[in-house]
mmCIF file of C-alpha atoms in Angstrom:
data_model
loop_
_atom_site.group_PDB
_atom_site.id
_atom_site.type_symbol
_atom_site.label_atom_id
_atom_site.label_comp_id
_atom_site.label_asym_id
_atom_site.label_seq_id
_atom_site.Cartn_x
_atom_site.Cartn_y
_atom_site.Cartn_z
ATOM 1 C CA MET M 1 -43.882 8.208 17.329
ATOM 2 C CA SER M 2 -41.591 5.259 16.800
ATOM 3 C CA TYR M 3 -41.542 2.734 19.577
ATOM 4 C CA GLN M 4 -38.482 1.045 20.836
ATOM 5 C CA ILE M 5 -38.962 -2.861 21.020
ATOM 6 C CA LEU M 6 -36.641 -5.119 22.863
ATOM 7 C CA LEU M 7 -36.686 -8.482 21.039
ATOM 8 C CA LEU M 8 -35.364 -11.268 23.046
ATOM 9 C CA GLU M 9 -35.098 -14.344 20.758
ATOM 10 C CA PRO M 10 -32.278 -16.823 20.664
ATOM 11 C CA ASP M 11 -32.913 -18.199 17.055
ATOM 12 C CA ASN M 12 -31.009 -16.184 14.528
ATOM 13 C CA LEU M 13 -33.439 -16.627 11.522
ATOM 14 C CA VAL M 14 -36.741 -16.137 13.536
ATOM 15 C CA ALA M 15 -35.123 -13.007 15.120
ATOM 16 C CA LYS M 16 -34.080 -11.419 11.707
ATOM 17 C CA GLN M 17 -37.542 -12.178 10.300
ATOM 18 C CA CYS M 18 -39.270 -10.484 13.233
ATOM 19 C CA LYS M 19 -36.875 -7.547 13.229
ATOM 20 C CA ASN M 20 -37.414 -7.085 9.467
ATOM 21 C CA TYR M 21 -41.109 -7.204 9.905
ATOM 22 C CA LEU M 22 -41.344 -4.750 12.762
ATOM 23 C CA GLU M 23 -38.745 -2.385 11.374
ATOM 24 C CA SER M 24 -40.781 -2.263 8.218
ATOM 25 C CA ASN M 25 -43.887 -1.285 10.353
ATOM 26 C CA GLY M 26 -41.915 1.621 11.818
ATOM 27 C CA TYR M 27 -40.703 0.296 15.080
ATOM 28 C CA LYS M 28 -37.181 0.404 16.348
ATOM 29 C CA VAL M 29 -35.997 -2.993 17.327
ATOM 30 C CA SER M 30 -32.974 -4.021 19.545
ATOM 31 C CA TRP M 31 -32.517 -7.697 19.380
ATOM 32 C CA CYS M 32 -30.825 -9.905 22.095
ATOM 33 C CA LYS M 33 -30.067 -13.514 22.094
ATOM 34 C CA ASN M 34 -29.847 -14.120 25.851
ATOM 35 C CA ALA M 35 -31.319 -12.653 29.235
ATOM 36 C CA GLN M 36 -28.182 -10.859 30.212
ATOM 37 C CA ASP M 37 -27.748 -8.985 26.972
ATOM 38 C CA ALA M 38 -31.397 -8.139 27.112
ATOM 39 C CA VAL M 39 -31.025 -6.435 30.592
ATOM 40 C CA ASN M 40 -27.959 -4.547 29.191
ATOM 41 C CA SER M 41 -29.975 -3.481 26.158
ATOM 42 C CA ALA M 42 -32.985 -2.484 28.159
ATOM 43 C CA ASP M 43 -30.620 -0.232 30.200
ATOM 44 C CA SER M 44 -29.263 1.540 27.219
ATOM 45 C CA ASN M 45 -32.398 1.643 24.944
ATOM 46 C CA SER M 46 -35.350 2.007 27.337
ATOM 47 C CA PRO M 47 -37.821 -0.079 25.429
ATOM 48 C CA GLY M 48 -41.449 0.660 25.193
ATOM 49 C CA LEU M 49 -42.367 -3.019 24.760
ATOM 50 C CA VAL M 50 -40.661 -6.409 25.190
ATOM 51 C CA ILE M 51 -41.276 -9.484 23.042
ATOM 52 C CA MET M 52 -39.564 -12.398 24.246
ATOM 53 C CA GLU M 53 -39.024 -16.210 23.791
ATOM 54 C CA LEU M 54 -39.294 -18.510 27.063
ATOM 55 C CA LEU M 55 -36.662 -20.911 25.896
ATOM 56 C CA LEU M 56 -33.388 -19.254 26.372
ATOM 57 C CA THR M 57 -29.896 -20.261 26.900
ATOM 58 C CA ALA M 58 -28.737 -20.575 30.533
ATOM 59 C CA HIS M 59 -31.703 -18.660 32.039
ATOM 60 C CA SER M 60 -35.380 -19.394 31.644
ATOM 61 C CA GLY M 61 -37.691 -16.565 30.156
ATOM 62 C CA ILE M 62 -39.581 -16.557 33.422
ATOM 63 C CA GLU M 63 -36.273 -15.839 35.335
ATOM 64 C CA PHE M 64 -35.554 -12.958 32.921
ATOM 65 C CA LEU M 65 -39.045 -11.549 33.634
ATOM 66 C CA TYR M 66 -38.638 -11.629 37.286
ATOM 67 C CA GLU M 67 -35.155 -9.794 36.970
ATOM 68 C CA PHE M 68 -36.611 -7.407 34.540
ATOM 69 C CA ARG M 69 -39.544 -6.500 36.776
ATOM 70 C CA SER M 70 -37.308 -6.118 39.776
ATOM 71 C CA TYR M 71 -36.156 -2.670 38.271
ATOM 72 C CA ASN M 72 -38.437 0.236 38.984
ATOM 73 C CA GLU M 73 -38.182 1.876 35.578
ATOM 74 C CA TRP M 74 -39.151 -1.308 33.704
ATOM 75 C CA ARG M 75 -42.143 -2.341 35.980
ATOM 76 C CA LYS M 76 -44.743 -1.060 33.533
ATOM 77 C CA VAL M 77 -43.220 -1.903 30.200
ATOM 78 C CA PRO M 78 -45.649 -4.373 28.505
ATOM 79 C CA VAL M 79 -44.247 -7.676 27.594
ATOM 80 C CA ILE M 80 -45.441 -10.066 24.966
ATOM 81 C CA ILE M 81 -44.289 -13.808 25.340
ATOM 82 C CA PHE M 82 -43.673 -15.144 21.884
ATOM 83 C CA SER M 83 -42.746 -18.683 22.429
ATOM 84 C CA ARG M 84 -42.351 -22.159 20.946
ATOM 85 C CA ILE M 85 -43.910 -23.423 24.221
ATOM 86 C CA PRO M 86 -47.730 -23.636 24.020
ATOM 87 C CA ARG M 87 -49.500 -21.858 26.839
ATOM 88 C CA ALA M 88 -50.830 -25.096 28.290
ATOM 89 C CA ASP M 89 -47.244 -26.409 28.758
ATOM 90 C CA LEU M 90 -46.147 -23.351 30.815
ATOM 91 C CA PRO M 91 -46.753 -24.274 34.540
ATOM 92 C CA ALA M 92 -47.285 -20.684 35.448
ATOM 93 C CA SER M 93 -50.754 -19.589 36.104
ATOM 94 C CA ASP M 94 -52.658 -16.692 34.445
ATOM 95 C CA ASN M 95 -52.383 -14.748 37.780
ATOM 96 C CA THR M 96 -48.641 -15.164 37.868
ATOM 97 C CA LEU M 97 -48.266 -13.951 34.219
ATOM 98 C CA LYS M 98 -50.472 -11.011 35.064
ATOM 99 C CA ASP M 99 -48.386 -10.291 38.003
ATOM 100 C CA LEU M 100 -45.326 -10.339 35.877
ATOM 101 C CA GLY M 101 -46.938 -7.946 33.580
ATOM 102 C CA VAL M 102 -47.421 -10.239 30.661
ATOM 103 C CA SER M 103 -49.884 -8.581 28.182
ATOM 104 C CA ALA M 104 -50.157 -11.417 25.762
ATOM 105 C CA PHE M 105 -49.034 -15.004 25.270
ATOM 106 C CA LEU M 106 -48.480 -15.934 21.662
ATOM 107 C CA TYR M 107 -47.541 -19.456 20.491
ATOM 108 C CA LYS M 108 -45.180 -19.036 17.708
ATOM 109 C CA PRO M 109 -46.407 -21.717 15.338
ATOM 110 C CA ASP M 110 -49.977 -20.423 15.606
ATOM 111 C CA THR M 111 -48.897 -16.709 15.143
ATOM 112 C CA SER M 112 -48.037 -14.988 11.933
ATOM 113 C CA LEU M 113 -45.927 -11.864 11.842
ATOM 114 C CA GLN M 114 -49.082 -10.042 10.829
ATOM 115 C CA ARG M 115 -50.848 -11.200 14.024
ATOM 116 C CA LEU M 116 -47.818 -10.344 16.077
ATOM 117 C CA GLY M 117 -47.848 -6.757 14.545
ATOM 118 C CA GLU M 118 -51.659 -6.408 15.329
ATOM 119 C CA LYS M 119 -51.168 -7.474 18.906
ATOM 120 C CA ILE M 120 -48.387 -5.105 19.460
ATOM 121 C CA LYS M 121 -50.396 -2.207 17.869
ATOM 122 C CA ALA M 122 -53.408 -3.121 20.236
ATOM 123 C CA ILE M 123 -51.214 -3.214 23.300
ATOM 124 C CA LEU M 124 -49.614 0.080 22.523
ATOM 125 C CA SER M 125 -52.845 1.796 21.727
ATOM 126 C CA THR M 126 -54.204 0.951 25.243
ATOM 127 C CA GLY M 127 -51.918 3.781 26.448
ATOM 128 C CA ILE M 128 -50.235 1.784 29.100
ATOM 129 C CA LEU M 129 -46.956 3.499 28.406
ATOM 130 C CA MET U 1 -61.143 -48.723 10.424
ATOM 131 C CA VAL U 2 -58.048 -49.543 12.359
ATOM 132 C CA GLN U 3 -55.163 -50.909 10.366
ATOM 133 C CA SER U 4 -52.271 -52.904 11.870
ATOM 134 C CA ARG U 5 -48.727 -51.646 11.793
ATOM 135 C CA ALA U 6 -47.759 -54.313 9.380
ATOM 136 C CA ALA U 7 -50.510 -53.473 7.017
ATOM 137 C CA THR U 8 -49.612 -49.770 6.990
ATOM 138 C CA ASN U 9 -45.924 -50.580 7.047
ATOM 139 C CA LEU U 10 -45.370 -47.938 9.794
ATOM 140 C CA PRO U 11 -42.167 -48.121 11.978
ATOM 141 C CA ASP U 12 -42.731 -49.700 15.404
ATOM 142 C CA PHE U 13 -42.624 -46.782 17.889
ATOM 143 C CA SER U 14 -43.633 -49.078 20.730
ATOM 144 C CA GLY U 15 -40.152 -48.559 22.349
ATOM 145 C CA TYR U 16 -40.310 -45.820 25.131
ATOM 146 C CA GLU U 17 -37.155 -44.255 24.101
ATOM 147 C CA THR U 18 -37.993 -44.245 20.460
ATOM 148 C CA ASN U 19 -41.315 -42.460 21.468
ATOM 149 C CA ASP U 20 -39.441 -39.817 23.392
ATOM 150 C CA LEU U 21 -37.043 -39.284 20.412
ATOM 151 C CA PHE U 22 -40.011 -38.915 18.147
ATOM 152 C CA THR U 23 -41.759 -36.460 20.536
ATOM 153 C CA SER U 24 -38.362 -34.501 20.765
ATOM 154 C CA LEU U 25 -38.095 -34.510 16.952
ATOM 155 C CA ALA U 26 -41.639 -33.267 16.551
ATOM 156 C CA GLU U 27 -40.983 -30.337 18.877
ATOM 157 C CA GLN U 28 -37.656 -29.615 17.184
ATOM 158 C CA VAL U 29 -39.227 -29.372 13.708
ATOM 159 C CA LYS U 30 -41.416 -26.750 14.586
ATOM 160 C CA LEU U 31 -38.671 -24.251 14.645
ATOM 161 C CA PRO U 32 -37.804 -24.637 10.796
ATOM 162 C CA PHE U 33 -41.442 -24.622 10.066
ATOM 163 C CA VAL U 34 -41.781 -21.337 11.858
ATOM 164 C CA GLN U 35 -38.874 -19.895 9.865
ATOM 165 C CA ILE U 36 -40.359 -21.236 6.617
ATOM 166 C CA ALA U 37 -43.858 -19.799 7.471
ATOM 167 C CA TYR U 38 -42.280 -16.260 8.362
ATOM 168 C CA ALA U 39 -40.095 -16.303 5.403
ATOM 169 C CA ALA U 40 -43.095 -17.030 3.106
ATOM 170 C CA GLU U 41 -45.100 -14.379 4.832
ATOM 171 C CA LEU U 42 -42.188 -11.743 4.343
ATOM 172 C CA LEU U 43 -41.932 -12.675 0.675
ATOM 173 C CA GLU U 44 -45.428 -11.360 0.020
ATOM 174 C CA GLY U 45 -44.609 -7.839 0.945
ATOM 175 C CA ILE U 46 -41.022 -7.604 -0.641
ATOM 176 C CA ASN U 47 -40.105 -6.137 -3.987
ATOM 177 C CA ASP U 48 -36.286 -6.054 -4.253
ATOM 178 C CA LYS U 49 -34.499 -9.104 -5.760
ATOM 179 C CA ALA U 50 -31.978 -9.416 -3.183
ATOM 180 C CA GLY U 51 -34.422 -9.535 -0.297
ATOM 181 C CA THR U 52 -36.471 -12.181 -2.231
ATOM 182 C CA GLU U 53 -33.312 -14.289 -2.905
ATOM 183 C CA ALA U 54 -32.461 -14.069 0.920
ATOM 184 C CA LEU U 55 -35.860 -15.259 1.849
ATOM 185 C CA ARG U 56 -35.912 -18.059 -0.566
ATOM 186 C CA SER U 57 -32.486 -19.165 0.666
ATOM 187 C CA THR U 58 -33.909 -19.118 4.234
ATOM 188 C CA ILE U 59 -36.791 -21.344 3.102
ATOM 189 C CA ALA U 60 -34.391 -23.797 1.453
ATOM 190 C CA LEU U 61 -31.840 -23.875 4.345
ATOM 191 C CA SER U 62 -34.643 -24.280 7.014
ATOM 192 C CA SER U 63 -36.265 -27.103 4.968
ATOM 193 C CA GLN U 64 -32.942 -28.867 4.499
ATOM 194 C CA SER U 65 -32.229 -28.533 8.363
ATOM 195 C CA ALA U 66 -35.617 -30.138 9.036
ATOM 196 C CA LEU U 67 -35.278 -32.950 6.464
ATOM 197 C CA ARG U 68 -31.810 -33.912 7.528
ATOM 198 C CA LEU U 69 -33.019 -34.154 11.160
ATOM 199 C CA ILE U 70 -36.002 -36.236 10.033
ATOM 200 C CA ASP U 71 -33.763 -38.453 7.775
ATOM 201 C CA GLY U 72 -31.370 -39.039 10.805
ATOM 202 C CA TYR U 73 -34.265 -40.010 13.020
ATOM 203 C CA LEU U 74 -35.730 -42.476 10.378
ATOM 204 C CA LEU U 75 -32.223 -44.065 9.857
ATOM 205 C CA SER U 76 -31.798 -44.462 13.522
ATOM 206 C CA VAL U 77 -35.291 -46.274 13.681
ATOM 207 C CA ALA U 78 -34.583 -48.298 10.550
ATOM 208 C CA LEU U 79 -31.146 -49.399 12.072
ATOM 209 C CA GLN U 80 -32.868 -50.267 15.309
ATOM 210 C CA ARG U 81 -35.232 -52.550 13.483
ATOM 211 C CA GLU U 82 -32.388 -54.281 11.586
ATOM 212 C CA GLY U 83 -30.669 -55.250 14.881
ATOM 213 C CA LYS U 84 -26.886 -55.465 14.963
ATOM 214 C CA LEU U 85 -25.434 -53.815 12.065
ATOM 215 C CA GLU U 86 -22.852 -55.145 9.774
ATOM 216 C CA LEU U 87 -20.127 -52.737 9.799
ATOM 217 C CA GLU U 88 -17.724 -52.184 6.911
ATOM 218 C CA PRO U 89 -14.510 -50.194 6.395
ATOM 219 C CA VAL U 90 -15.255 -46.418 5.898
ATOM 220 C CA SER U 91 -12.954 -43.534 5.404
ATOM 221 C CA VAL U 92 -13.774 -41.211 8.032
ATOM 222 C CA SER U 93 -12.007 -38.253 6.612
ATOM 223 C CA SER U 94 -14.085 -38.594 3.449
ATOM 224 C CA VAL U 95 -17.412 -38.781 5.540
ATOM 225 C CA LEU U 96 -16.236 -35.670 7.456
ATOM 226 C CA TYR U 97 -15.571 -33.804 4.151
ATOM 227 C CA ASP U 98 -19.044 -34.819 2.747
ATOM 228 C CA SER U 99 -20.668 -33.716 5.952
ATOM 229 C CA ALA U 100 -18.949 -30.319 5.764
ATOM 230 C CA GLN U 101 -20.227 -29.941 2.181
ATOM 231 C CA VAL U 102 -23.761 -30.437 3.532
ATOM 232 C CA LEU U 103 -23.412 -28.236 6.457
ATOM 233 C CA SER U 104 -21.364 -25.440 4.778
ATOM 234 C CA PRO U 105 -24.380 -23.334 3.254
ATOM 235 C CA TYR U 106 -26.150 -23.478 6.752
ATOM 236 C CA ALA U 107 -23.103 -22.338 8.601
ATOM 237 C CA LYS U 108 -22.555 -19.495 6.125
ATOM 238 C CA ALA U 109 -26.211 -18.353 6.355
ATOM 239 C CA LEU U 110 -25.865 -18.198 10.214
ATOM 240 C CA GLY U 111 -22.474 -16.385 10.167
ATOM 241 C CA CYS U 112 -20.646 -19.306 11.535
ATOM 242 C CA GLU U 113 -17.122 -20.351 10.488
ATOM 243 C CA LEU U 114 -17.067 -24.152 9.526
ATOM 244 C CA ARG U 115 -13.742 -25.804 9.888
ATOM 245 C CA LEU U 116 -12.452 -29.235 9.008
ATOM 246 C CA GLN U 117 -9.693 -30.446 11.259
ATOM 247 C CA PHE U 118 -7.380 -33.381 10.366
ATOM 248 C CA ASP U 119 -3.977 -34.068 11.708
ATOM 249 C CA GLY U 120 -2.882 -36.692 9.178
ATOM 250 C CA LYS U 121 -4.009 -39.741 7.233
ATOM 251 C CA TYR U 122 -6.255 -42.265 8.716
ATOM 252 C CA GLU U 123 -6.978 -45.905 8.122
ATOM 253 C CA PRO U 124 -10.526 -46.811 7.353
ATOM 254 C CA VAL U 125 -12.810 -47.380 10.496
ATOM 255 C CA MET U 126 -15.524 -49.912 10.978
ATOM 256 C CA ALA U 127 -18.670 -48.150 10.484
ATOM 257 C CA HIS U 128 -21.786 -47.751 8.516
ATOM 258 C CA ARG U 129 -21.330 -44.789 6.162
ATOM 259 C CA ASN U 130 -24.835 -43.379 6.055
ATOM 260 C CA ALA U 131 -25.190 -43.696 9.754
ATOM 261 C CA LEU U 132 -21.840 -41.974 10.515
ATOM 262 C CA GLN U 133 -22.447 -39.200 8.077
ATOM 263 C CA SER U 134 -26.076 -38.749 9.480
ATOM 264 C CA ALA U 135 -24.741 -38.479 12.888
ATOM 265 C CA LEU U 136 -22.093 -35.957 12.077
ATOM 266 C CA VAL U 137 -24.545 -33.916 10.047
ATOM 267 C CA SER U 138 -27.236 -33.840 12.938
ATOM 268 C CA LEU U 139 -24.444 -32.780 15.342
ATOM 269 C CA GLY U 140 -23.216 -30.198 12.968
ATOM 270 C CA TYR U 141 -26.625 -28.533 12.414
ATOM 271 C CA SER U 142 -27.099 -28.573 16.217
ATOM 272 C CA PHE U 143 -23.743 -27.092 16.840
ATOM 273 C CA ILE U 144 -24.102 -24.424 14.246
ATOM 274 C CA GLU U 145 -27.365 -23.425 15.635
ATOM 275 C CA ALA U 146 -26.204 -23.503 19.333
ATOM 276 C CA ALA U 147 -22.823 -21.610 18.653
ATOM 277 C CA THR U 148 -24.618 -18.857 16.760
ATOM 278 C CA SER U 149 -27.318 -18.554 19.466
ATOM 279 C CA GLN U 150 -24.884 -18.168 22.267
ATOM 280 C CA SER U 151 -23.300 -14.746 21.570
ATOM 281 C CA ALA U 152 -24.009 -12.000 19.153
ATOM 282 C CA GLN U 153 -20.509 -10.594 19.557
ATOM 283 C CA GLU U 154 -18.270 -13.449 19.183
ATOM 284 C CA LEU U 155 -17.612 -15.152 15.906
ATOM 285 C CA ALA U 156 -19.041 -18.697 16.241
ATOM 286 C CA VAL U 157 -16.522 -21.368 14.976
ATOM 287 C CA VAL U 158 -17.727 -25.035 14.595
ATOM 288 C CA SER U 159 -15.095 -27.645 13.921
ATOM 289 C CA LEU U 160 -15.577 -31.211 12.352
ATOM 290 C CA VAL U 161 -12.610 -33.053 13.775
ATOM 291 C CA VAL U 162 -10.862 -36.342 13.203
ATOM 292 C CA ARG U 163 -8.035 -37.472 15.678
ATOM 293 C CA ARG U 164 -6.236 -40.607 16.388
ATOM 294 C CA ARG U 165 -6.603 -41.894 19.942
ATOM 295 C CA SER U 166 -5.280 -44.943 21.629
ATOM 296 C CA ALA U 167 -8.766 -46.593 21.403
ATOM 297 C CA GLY U 168 -9.119 -45.914 17.626
ATOM 298 C CA ILE U 169 -10.074 -43.085 15.477
ATOM 299 C CA SER U 170 -12.072 -40.305 17.222
ATOM 300 C CA THR U 171 -14.544 -38.085 15.153
ATOM 301 C CA GLY U 172 -16.927 -35.477 16.346
ATOM 302 C CA VAL U 173 -18.019 -31.751 16.234
ATOM 303 C CA PHE U 174 -16.663 -29.013 18.492
ATOM 304 C CA SER U 175 -17.268 -25.379 19.042
ATOM 305 C CA SER U 176 -15.797 -22.422 20.908
ATOM 306 C CA ASN U 177 -19.162 -21.244 22.144
ATOM 307 C CA ILE U 178 -20.427 -24.524 23.668
ATOM 308 C CA ASN U 179 -20.824 -25.259 27.361
ATOM 309 C CA LEU U 180 -21.485 -28.957 27.479
ATOM 310 C CA THR U 181 -20.273 -31.239 30.335
ATOM 311 C CA SER U 182 -20.761 -35.121 30.727
ATOM 312 C CA LEU U 183 -23.233 -34.478 33.559
ATOM 313 C CA LEU U 184 -25.459 -32.031 31.419
ATOM 314 C CA LEU U 185 -25.476 -34.682 28.636
ATOM 315 C CA ALA U 186 -26.333 -37.551 30.962
ATOM 316 C CA ARG U 187 -29.162 -35.569 32.483
ATOM 317 C CA ALA U 188 -30.352 -34.466 29.090
ATOM 318 C CA LYS U 189 -30.374 -38.147 27.860
ATOM 319 C CA ASP U 190 -32.918 -38.807 30.687
ATOM 320 C CA LEU U 191 -35.059 -35.739 29.911
ATOM 321 C CA TYR U 192 -35.356 -35.600 26.103
ATOM 322 C CA GLY U 193 -38.893 -35.801 24.802
ATOM 323 C CA LYS U 194 -40.161 -34.992 28.403
ATOM 324 C CA VAL U 195 -39.112 -31.363 28.754
ATOM 325 C CA HIS U 196 -38.860 -28.513 26.353
ATOM 326 C CA GLN U 197 -35.194 -27.738 26.892
ATOM 327 C CA PRO U 198 -33.263 -30.944 28.108
ATOM 328 C CA LEU U 199 -29.896 -29.186 27.292
ATOM 329 C CA PRO U 200 -30.253 -25.730 28.825
ATOM 330 C CA ASN U 201 -26.755 -24.556 27.986
ATOM 331 C CA PHE U 202 -26.950 -25.651 24.455
ATOM 332 C CA ASP U 203 -29.422 -23.707 22.398
ATOM 333 C CA SER U 204 -30.378 -25.674 19.254
ATOM 334 C CA GLY U 205 -34.076 -25.770 19.795
ATOM 335 C CA ASN U 206 -34.455 -28.798 21.977
ATOM 336 C CA GLY U 207 -31.136 -30.366 21.120
ATOM 337 C CA THR U 208 -32.806 -33.257 19.129
ATOM 338 C CA GLY U 209 -29.874 -33.346 16.707
ATOM 339 C CA VAL U 210 -27.633 -34.469 19.618
ATOM 340 C CA PHE U 211 -30.006 -37.317 20.642
ATOM 341 C CA VAL U 212 -30.356 -38.475 16.944
ATOM 342 C CA ALA U 213 -26.543 -38.436 16.561
ATOM 343 C CA ASP U 214 -26.218 -40.331 19.944
ATOM 344 C CA ALA U 215 -28.641 -42.958 18.746
ATOM 345 C CA LEU U 216 -26.935 -43.400 15.427
ATOM 346 C CA PHE U 217 -23.464 -43.717 17.107
ATOM 347 C CA SER U 218 -24.842 -46.412 19.404
ATOM 348 C CA HIS U 219 -25.752 -48.417 16.190
ATOM 349 C CA LEU U 220 -22.111 -48.005 15.287
ATOM 350 C CA GLN U 221 -21.165 -49.827 18.450
ATOM 351 C CA THR U 222 -19.649 -46.840 20.032
ATOM 352 C CA THR U 223 -20.533 -44.192 22.452
ATOM 353 C CA MET U 224 -20.928 -40.385 21.930
ATOM 354 C CA LYS U 225 -19.097 -38.490 24.758
ATOM 355 C CA VAL U 226 -18.271 -34.817 25.808
ATOM 356 C CA ALA U 227 -14.815 -34.249 24.730
ATOM 357 C CA GLN U 228 -12.269 -31.356 24.202
ATOM 358 C CA ASP U 229 -10.182 -30.624 21.253
ATOM 359 C CA LYS U 230 -7.573 -27.768 21.269
ATOM 360 C CA GLY U 231 -9.662 -25.582 23.568
ATOM 361 C CA LEU U 232 -12.862 -26.384 21.847
ATOM 362 C CA ARG U 233 -15.618 -28.430 23.591
ATOM 363 C CA GLY U 234 -17.812 -30.815 21.786
ATOM 364 C CA LEU U 235 -19.253 -34.392 21.197
ATOM 365 C CA ALA U 236 -17.229 -37.191 19.720
ATOM 366 C CA ALA U 237 -17.175 -40.908 19.383
ATOM 367 C CA THR U 238 -14.274 -43.327 18.836
ATOM 368 C CA LEU U 239 -14.474 -45.895 16.125
ATOM 369 C CA ALA U 240 -12.394 -49.032 15.740
ATOM 370 C CA PRO U 241 -9.966 -48.980 12.905
ATOM 371 C CA SER U 242 -10.437 -51.485 10.186
ATOM 372 C CA ASN U 243 -7.832 -54.217 9.630
ATOM 373 C CA GLN U 244 -8.186 -53.936 5.925
ATOM 374 C CA LEU U 245 -5.509 -51.822 4.188
ATOM 375 C CA SER U 246 -6.585 -48.333 2.987
ATOM 376 C CA LEU U 247 -6.551 -48.184 -0.802
ATOM 377 C CA VAL U 248 -6.095 -44.413 -0.784
#
């Protein structure tokens, strides 16, 4: 089965690189640069997983997450935060992230594409969907 | 063993603002390094020539953007240490043209249309050529990144502009997709180095290129301000014309 992944990433180059990698591993990827486009995309594509940067234009990633979770149909979609912000710099507690359904927090400078791929595989194999 | 700054010839980072700018720079250069790391990782699994070439190009462009930013920062620190700069007559059009040459490959790679806007001939301005070019290039990289990050649908346009104003010759960088105001810029100047995204509506990493350009313009005894040009919004500074006759 080919999972639909929503990639919310404002940087063009990083987004293209992630998209290429994920598509070469059999996933379908819809890429959005900002929170509003991501909500619209989720509406049309029904993603099975979200990968998102926290540093977005206009809205913060956490604001996007709150909005995303406010829709019934997206409450159980696993989310991977994949950010330039280290976990220690994010004021949200582990419980807050858990409540927001964040399955993993990956710090970009520490995370290879292969590691990202492994994390996705592990999350999807838990059968949350 | 602890060596003194003089012995190691390190720049003096004791100034609070310089420290913040350095922190901001360090955060910003993470992004091109991530791009380079991912391009290198993707290169391992690719066999076709076009794909390999595209990834090599990404590595080169990301390295260039990081190096230009670092150079701009180092130049601003060096100028700060020199004290008041001796300004000399500089052709702003020529600096703008050279800046466009530097920025053009990056703009092309990110799908951004880069324009040069002149509305006539200009006398030389009193400036420091390297500082002026470095400021415009820093702004240019930031605007290209920000403009192409804003919307996937619209074609991003970034313009390098020279205009004659009553106070002198104004030069700067403008874009159709930028939402900058004087208030946002003033707030950001208080926040850089302290928060991850001091310019929330301007998505160029953390906007360090803007702050580096601002520091460089201040060494040129002018102030970078939010400005508008033919419906585009951007950042520009006005330079005093030189009294020396232009030879061109």
